[in-house]
Amino acid sequence: MGKTFAVIGDPIDHSLSPNIHSAAFRELNLDCSYIAYRIPKDELGDGVEGLKKIKIDGFNVTIPHKVEMMKYLDKIDESCSLIGAVNTVVNNDGVLKGYNTDMDGFLEPLKKRNIDISNSNVLLLGAGGAARAIIAGFAKEKAKSITIANRTIEKADNLVEFAKKISLDANAITIDEIGESAKNYNIIVNATSIGLQKEPSPISLEGIDEKTVVYDIVYMPMNTDFLKKAKEKNAIIIFGYEMLLGQAARAFEIWHGMEAPYNAMKKALLGGF
Ligand SMILES: NC(=O)c1ccc[n+]([C@@H]2O[C@H](COP(=O)([O-])OP(=O)(O)OC[C@H]3O[C@@H](n4cnc5c(N)ncnc54)[C@H](OP(=O)(O)O)[C@@H]3O)[C@@H](O)[C@H]2O)c1
């Protein structure tokens, strides 16, 4: 019998995940389907019950449910408990197990480029849910230090505590305090939502060079002003869609137990822009 998968969130109608996973099913001739299912913020419990009733085989979780969903899991993978948020769920006869593939999805494009994370000083913009998975990733790869810059300093302070707990040297500043200091970092990541509305780059990239890695996790639009400014400096740039693809490929592998057809998934994703 065919298997059914979903992505839950709100809003969900612009999600690219159905396209990406459906392309993988087609490529491998899998008898599976993947749907987008809108669950409003206060209706997660009922929504999850509904998914169990239709015997969903697995689902992705996105804004605003990534943290709240932890409550409804029966089993929790290590990635998930470390980050405190879930983005991938496996349903095994009504037993829900949660994973977080954002961390590995984030790291994958860095590894593909053989970037030496362990000797890097990192500047991370943002202190939301995605930033947390990214910090866990830099801790796992033993980055030298991370500066967490956020509009709301209290949230950056909280993530500094989190980073230190998992043995990553960290400090917090506001985005305004960055000034002209971008050039002091090896890897600069935008994990705020700045760019989604085509806003100008949140910081000055003056002084960075062709060795600086500039990574924007915002994937829509693909070419944010932040990445355009980095390109002008000939920096090594990484697109948000690469993380999106990385987390989807990892989720695919968890659900299907086989290697994800990365190129078919990438083609489907880029066709969606
Ligand atoms: N490529 C991928 O696979 C992937 C995966 C996950 C997320 N994302 C993208 O990453 C972004 C963040 O996601 P999230 O889940 O971490 O969201 P979140 O938890 O809501 O965090 C949003 C972050 O953006 C900051 N921010 C928002 N508007 C701002 C503004 N006008 N000026 C300065 N800072 C602002 C917030 O700062 P405050 O704390 O001060 O509010 C906070 O740090 C989203 O655009 C999302 O689409 C991409």
Short mmCIF file of C-alpha atoms and ligand atoms in Angstrom, two decimals:
data_model
loop_
_atom_site.label_atom_id
_atom_site.label_comp_id
_atom_site.label_asym_id
_atom_site.label_seq_id
_atom_site.Cartn_x
_atom_site.Cartn_y
_atom_site.Cartn_z
CA MET A 1 0.00 0.00 0.00
CA GLY A 2 1.19 3.52 -0.77
CA LYS A 3 2.57 5.71 1.95
CA THR A 4 1.37 9.20 2.82
CA PHE A 5 3.43 12.11 4.13
CA ALA A 6 2.68 15.74 4.97
CA VAL A 7 4.06 19.04 6.11
CA ILE A 8 2.15 20.85 8.86
CA GLY A 9 2.33 24.55 9.68
CA ASP A 10 0.53 27.85 9.30
CA PRO A 11 0.82 29.47 6.78
CA ILE A 12 1.56 26.42 4.63
CA ASP A 13 0.23 27.08 1.12
CA HIS A 14 3.58 28.39 -0.15
CA SER A 15 5.59 25.47 1.25
CA LEU A 16 8.08 24.02 -1.24
CA SER A 17 8.26 20.66 0.58
CA PRO A 18 5.42 18.92 -1.36
CA ASN A 19 7.24 19.71 -4.62
CA ILE A 20 10.59 18.49 -3.35
CA HIS A 21 9.33 15.18 -1.90
CA SER A 22 6.94 14.45 -4.80
CA ALA A 23 9.86 14.83 -7.20
CA ALA A 24 11.82 12.27 -5.17
CA PHE A 25 8.88 9.81 -5.29
CA ARG A 26 8.62 10.21 -9.07
CA GLU A 27 12.36 9.79 -9.54
CA LEU A 28 12.42 6.51 -7.59
CA ASN A 29 8.97 5.29 -8.65
CA LEU A 30 7.77 5.20 -5.04
CA ASP A 31 4.03 4.77 -4.45
CA CYS A 32 3.88 7.70 -2.01
CA SER A 33 2.15 11.04 -1.71
CA TYR A 34 3.02 14.22 0.22
CA ILE A 35 0.53 16.93 1.12
CA ALA A 36 0.58 20.36 2.79
CA TYR A 37 -1.78 20.48 5.76
CA ARG A 38 -2.58 23.76 7.50
CA ILE A 39 -2.88 23.45 11.28
CA PRO A 40 -3.49 26.78 13.08
CA LYS A 41 -1.38 27.60 16.12
CA ASP A 42 -3.89 26.55 18.80
CA GLU A 43 -5.07 23.38 17.07
CA LEU A 44 -1.93 21.26 17.00
CA GLY A 45 -3.29 18.54 19.32
CA ASP A 46 -6.41 17.96 17.20
CA GLY A 47 -4.36 18.19 14.03
CA VAL A 48 -1.94 15.50 15.18
CA GLU A 49 -4.87 13.25 16.18
CA GLY A 50 -6.28 13.69 12.67
CA LEU A 51 -2.96 12.71 11.11
CA LYS A 52 -2.83 9.57 13.26
CA LYS A 53 -6.39 8.68 12.23
CA ILE A 54 -5.52 8.74 8.55
CA LYS A 55 -2.41 6.67 9.42
CA ILE A 56 0.03 9.21 8.07
CA ASP A 57 3.47 7.57 7.71
CA GLY A 58 5.46 10.68 8.53
CA PHE A 59 5.35 14.47 8.46
CA ASN A 60 7.48 17.59 8.51
CA VAL A 61 6.77 20.33 11.02
CA THR A 62 7.27 24.01 10.36
CA ILE A 63 6.40 27.44 11.84
CA PRO A 64 4.70 27.80 14.35
CA HIS A 65 4.74 24.18 15.63
CA LYS A 66 8.41 23.14 15.82
CA VAL A 67 8.72 23.50 19.62
CA GLU A 68 5.10 22.75 20.60
CA MET A 69 5.18 19.48 18.64
CA MET A 70 7.73 18.07 21.14
CA LYS A 71 4.79 17.52 23.55
CA TYR A 72 3.07 15.07 21.21
CA LEU A 73 6.06 12.81 20.58
CA ASP A 74 6.39 9.32 22.10
CA LYS A 75 10.08 9.02 21.21
CA ILE A 76 12.70 11.69 20.67
CA ASP A 77 15.87 11.37 18.62
CA GLU A 78 19.07 12.89 20.05
CA SER A 79 19.16 15.70 17.43
CA CYS A 80 15.69 16.66 18.50
CA SER A 81 16.27 16.69 22.26
CA LEU A 82 19.51 18.66 21.83
CA ILE A 83 17.81 21.42 19.82
CA GLY A 84 14.50 21.30 21.67
CA ALA A 85 12.52 21.45 18.45
CA VAL A 86 11.26 18.93 15.90
CA ASN A 87 10.91 19.19 12.12
CA THR A 88 10.52 15.54 11.07
CA VAL A 89 8.21 12.89 12.56
CA VAL A 90 7.94 9.16 11.86
CA ASN A 91 4.61 7.46 12.65
CA ASN A 92 5.09 3.81 13.49
CA ASP A 93 1.63 2.32 14.21
CA GLY A 94 0.58 5.38 16.22
CA VAL A 95 3.95 5.78 17.96
CA LEU A 96 5.42 9.15 16.97
CA LYS A 97 9.18 9.62 16.89
CA GLY A 98 10.67 13.08 16.36
CA TYR A 99 13.89 14.13 14.63
CA ASN A 100 15.46 17.46 13.79
CA THR A 101 17.11 17.52 10.36
CA ASP A 102 17.65 21.31 10.28
CA MET A 103 21.08 20.97 11.91
CA ASP A 104 22.46 18.45 9.41
CA GLY A 105 20.65 20.26 6.60
CA PHE A 106 22.43 23.45 7.59
CA LEU A 107 25.86 21.78 7.82
CA GLU A 108 25.66 19.90 4.55
CA PRO A 109 26.48 22.77 2.15
CA LEU A 110 29.47 23.75 4.35
CA LYS A 111 30.78 20.19 4.31
CA LYS A 112 30.23 19.88 0.57
CA ARG A 113 32.55 22.87 0.10
CA ASN A 114 35.12 21.40 2.52
CA ILE A 115 34.94 24.47 4.72
CA ASP A 116 37.09 24.12 7.83
CA ILE A 117 34.51 24.86 10.53
CA SER A 118 36.77 23.83 13.41
CA ASN A 119 39.10 26.82 12.94
CA SER A 120 36.31 29.31 12.36
CA ASN A 121 35.06 32.35 14.21
CA VAL A 122 31.38 32.59 13.38
CA LEU A 123 29.01 35.57 13.30
CA LEU A 124 25.38 34.44 13.54
CA LEU A 125 22.58 36.94 12.93
CA GLY A 126 19.33 35.95 14.64
CA ALA A 127 18.31 34.07 17.77
CA GLY A 128 15.11 32.27 16.80
CA GLY A 129 14.35 28.58 16.26
CA ALA A 130 16.61 28.18 13.24
CA ALA A 131 19.52 29.87 15.05
CA ARG A 132 19.28 27.23 17.78
CA ALA A 133 19.72 24.36 15.29
CA ILE A 134 22.61 26.24 13.67
CA ILE A 135 24.37 26.73 17.02
CA ALA A 136 24.01 23.00 17.73
CA GLY A 137 25.61 22.36 14.33
CA PHE A 138 28.59 24.64 14.99
CA ALA A 139 29.03 23.01 18.42
CA LYS A 140 28.98 19.56 16.83
CA GLU A 141 31.66 20.64 14.33
CA LYS A 142 33.68 22.31 17.10
CA ALA A 143 33.80 25.87 15.73
CA LYS A 144 36.28 28.09 17.57
CA SER A 145 33.73 30.71 18.68
CA ILE A 146 30.35 32.16 17.83
CA THR A 147 29.06 35.72 18.17
CA ILE A 148 25.26 35.75 18.30
CA ALA A 149 23.82 39.06 17.13
CA ASN A 150 20.13 39.74 17.57
CA ARG A 151 17.75 42.70 17.60
CA THR A 152 16.42 41.52 20.98
CA ILE A 153 19.53 41.00 23.12
CA GLU A 154 17.76 38.80 25.72
CA LYS A 155 17.16 36.12 23.11
CA ALA A 156 20.81 36.23 22.07
CA ASP A 157 21.81 35.93 25.76
CA ASN A 158 19.65 32.80 26.10
CA LEU A 159 21.33 31.21 23.10
CA VAL A 160 24.77 32.07 24.49
CA GLU A 161 23.84 30.02 27.56
CA PHE A 162 22.72 27.19 25.29
CA ALA A 163 25.95 27.35 23.24
CA LYS A 164 28.13 27.28 26.35
CA LYS A 165 26.23 24.30 27.72
CA ILE A 166 27.17 22.34 24.61
CA SER A 167 30.81 23.54 24.82
CA LEU A 168 30.79 26.28 22.19
CA ASP A 169 32.49 29.56 23.11
CA ALA A 170 29.86 32.28 22.59
CA ASN A 171 29.00 35.93 23.16
CA ALA A 172 25.96 38.11 22.47
CA ILE A 173 25.66 41.53 20.82
CA THR A 174 22.89 43.51 19.12
CA ILE A 175 22.82 43.70 15.34
CA ASP A 176 23.52 47.44 15.54
CA GLU A 177 26.72 46.76 17.49
CA ILE A 178 28.24 44.78 14.60
CA GLY A 179 29.19 48.00 12.81
CA GLU A 180 32.16 47.30 10.52
CA SER A 181 33.32 44.15 12.32
CA ALA A 182 32.06 41.57 9.77
CA LYS A 183 35.61 41.26 8.43
CA ASN A 184 36.73 39.70 11.75
CA TYR A 185 34.76 36.51 11.09
CA ASN A 186 35.38 33.47 8.87
CA ILE A 187 31.73 32.46 8.53
CA ILE A 188 28.76 34.87 8.61
CA VAL A 189 25.22 33.45 8.72
CA ASN A 190 21.92 35.27 8.42
CA ALA A 191 19.28 33.36 10.40
CA THR A 192 16.91 36.30 10.86
CA SER A 193 13.92 36.63 8.56
CA ILE A 194 15.42 39.83 7.10
CA GLY A 195 15.44 39.45 3.32
CA LEU A 196 12.11 37.67 3.00
CA GLN A 197 10.47 41.03 2.26
CA LYS A 198 13.41 42.03 0.02
CA GLU A 199 14.89 44.21 2.77
CA PRO A 200 18.47 45.51 2.43
CA SER A 201 21.30 43.47 4.01
CA PRO A 202 21.00 43.62 7.81
CA ILE A 203 24.73 44.43 8.19
CA SER A 204 27.67 46.00 6.37
CA LEU A 205 30.00 43.42 4.76
CA GLU A 206 32.80 45.95 4.28
CA GLY A 207 36.24 44.36 4.45
CA ILE A 208 35.26 40.71 3.94
CA ASP A 209 37.13 38.87 1.18
CA GLU A 210 37.16 35.78 -1.03
CA LYS A 211 37.89 33.54 1.96
CA THR A 212 34.84 34.68 3.95
CA VAL A 213 31.86 32.32 3.89
CA VAL A 214 28.52 34.15 3.74
CA TYR A 215 25.44 31.96 4.25
CA ASP A 216 21.85 33.19 4.11
CA ILE A 217 19.22 30.73 5.33
CA VAL A 218 16.42 32.89 3.89
CA TYR A 219 15.59 31.06 0.64
CA MET A 220 12.87 33.24 -0.85
CA PRO A 221 14.01 35.26 -2.73
CA MET A 222 17.04 33.16 -3.65
CA ASN A 223 19.32 36.18 -4.18
CA THR A 224 18.88 38.32 -1.08
CA ASP A 225 20.58 41.70 -0.81
CA PHE A 226 22.83 40.16 1.89
CA LEU A 227 24.12 37.57 -0.62
CA LYS A 228 24.39 40.16 -3.41
CA LYS A 229 26.63 42.30 -1.18
CA ALA A 230 28.72 39.21 -0.36
CA LYS A 231 29.05 38.36 -4.05
CA GLU A 232 30.37 41.88 -4.72
CA LYS A 233 33.21 41.04 -2.31
CA ASN A 234 33.85 37.68 -4.06
CA ALA A 235 33.00 35.84 -0.84
CA ILE A 236 32.04 32.15 -0.79
CA ILE A 237 28.25 32.29 -0.77
CA ILE A 238 25.75 29.64 0.32
CA PHE A 239 22.06 29.91 -0.55
CA GLY A 240 19.14 29.25 1.80
CA TYR A 241 17.70 26.71 -0.62
CA GLU A 242 20.75 24.50 0.01
CA MET A 243 19.79 24.13 3.69
CA LEU A 244 16.18 23.53 2.73
CA LEU A 245 17.27 20.78 0.37
CA GLY A 246 19.67 19.32 2.95
CA GLN A 247 16.98 19.00 5.63
CA ALA A 248 14.53 17.51 3.10
CA ALA A 249 17.08 14.94 1.93
CA ARG A 250 17.79 13.89 5.53
CA ALA A 251 14.03 13.59 6.25
CA PHE A 252 13.64 11.48 3.11
CA GLU A 253 16.39 9.14 4.29
CA ILE A 254 14.79 8.76 7.74
CA TRP A 255 11.38 7.92 6.23
CA HIS A 256 12.44 5.70 3.36
CA GLY A 257 15.72 4.19 4.56
CA MET A 258 17.47 4.93 1.28
CA GLU A 259 19.61 7.66 -0.20
CA ALA A 260 17.64 10.72 -1.33
CA PRO A 261 17.67 11.54 -5.07
CA TYR A 262 19.30 14.90 -4.40
CA ASN A 263 19.49 16.17 -7.96
CA ALA A 264 15.85 15.44 -8.76
CA MET A 265 14.85 17.18 -5.53
CA LYS A 266 17.06 20.17 -6.34
CA LYS A 267 15.60 20.48 -9.83
CA ALA A 268 12.06 20.48 -8.44
CA LEU A 269 12.96 23.07 -5.81
CA LEU A 270 14.70 25.44 -8.21
CA GLY A 271 11.78 25.08 -10.63
CA GLY A 272 9.59 26.50 -7.85
CA PHE A 273 11.40 29.86 -7.81
N1 LIG B 1 16.67 27.44 4.55
C1 LIG B 1 16.04 26.72 5.44
O1 LIG B 1 15.96 25.50 5.36
C2 LIG B 1 15.41 27.40 6.63
C3 LIG B 1 15.11 26.66 7.78
C4 LIG B 1 14.53 27.33 8.88
C5 LIG B 1 14.25 28.70 8.78
N2 LIG B 1 14.56 29.37 7.63
C6 LIG B 1 14.31 30.83 7.54
O2 LIG B 1 15.03 31.46 8.58
C7 LIG B 1 14.33 32.59 9.08
C8 LIG B 1 14.25 32.51 10.60
O3 LIG B 1 13.48 31.38 10.97
P1 LIG B 1 13.16 31.02 12.51
O4 LIG B 1 12.37 29.78 12.50
O5 LIG B 1 14.39 31.10 13.32
O6 LIG B 1 12.21 32.27 12.91
P2 LIG B 1 11.95 32.89 14.36
O7 LIG B 1 12.13 31.87 15.41
O8 LIG B 1 10.66 33.62 14.23
O9 LIG B 1 13.16 33.98 14.53
C9 LIG B 1 13.19 35.15 13.73
C10 LIG B 1 14.51 35.87 13.93
O10 LIG B 1 14.56 36.99 13.02
C11 LIG B 1 14.75 38.21 13.75
N3 LIG B 1 14.03 39.28 13.06
C12 LIG B 1 12.82 39.23 12.45
N4 LIG B 1 12.51 40.41 11.90
C13 LIG B 1 13.55 41.25 12.17
C14 LIG B 1 13.83 42.62 11.86
N5 LIG B 1 12.97 43.37 11.15
N6 LIG B 1 15.00 43.15 12.28
C15 LIG B 1 15.88 42.41 12.98
N7 LIG B 1 15.67 41.10 13.30
C16 LIG B 1 14.53 40.53 12.90
C17 LIG B 1 14.18 37.93 15.12
O11 LIG B 1 14.74 38.85 16.04
P3 LIG B 1 14.00 39.17 17.44
O12 LIG B 1 14.39 38.06 18.37
O13 LIG B 1 14.56 40.48 17.85
O14 LIG B 1 12.53 39.21 17.16
C18 LIG B 1 14.68 36.48 15.34
O15 LIG B 1 16.04 36.46 15.67
C19 LIG B 1 12.99 32.58 8.36
O16 LIG B 1 13.06 33.51 7.30
C20 LIG B 1 12.87 31.19 7.80
O17 LIG B 1 12.13 31.16 6.58
C21 LIG B 1 15.14 28.75 6.57
#
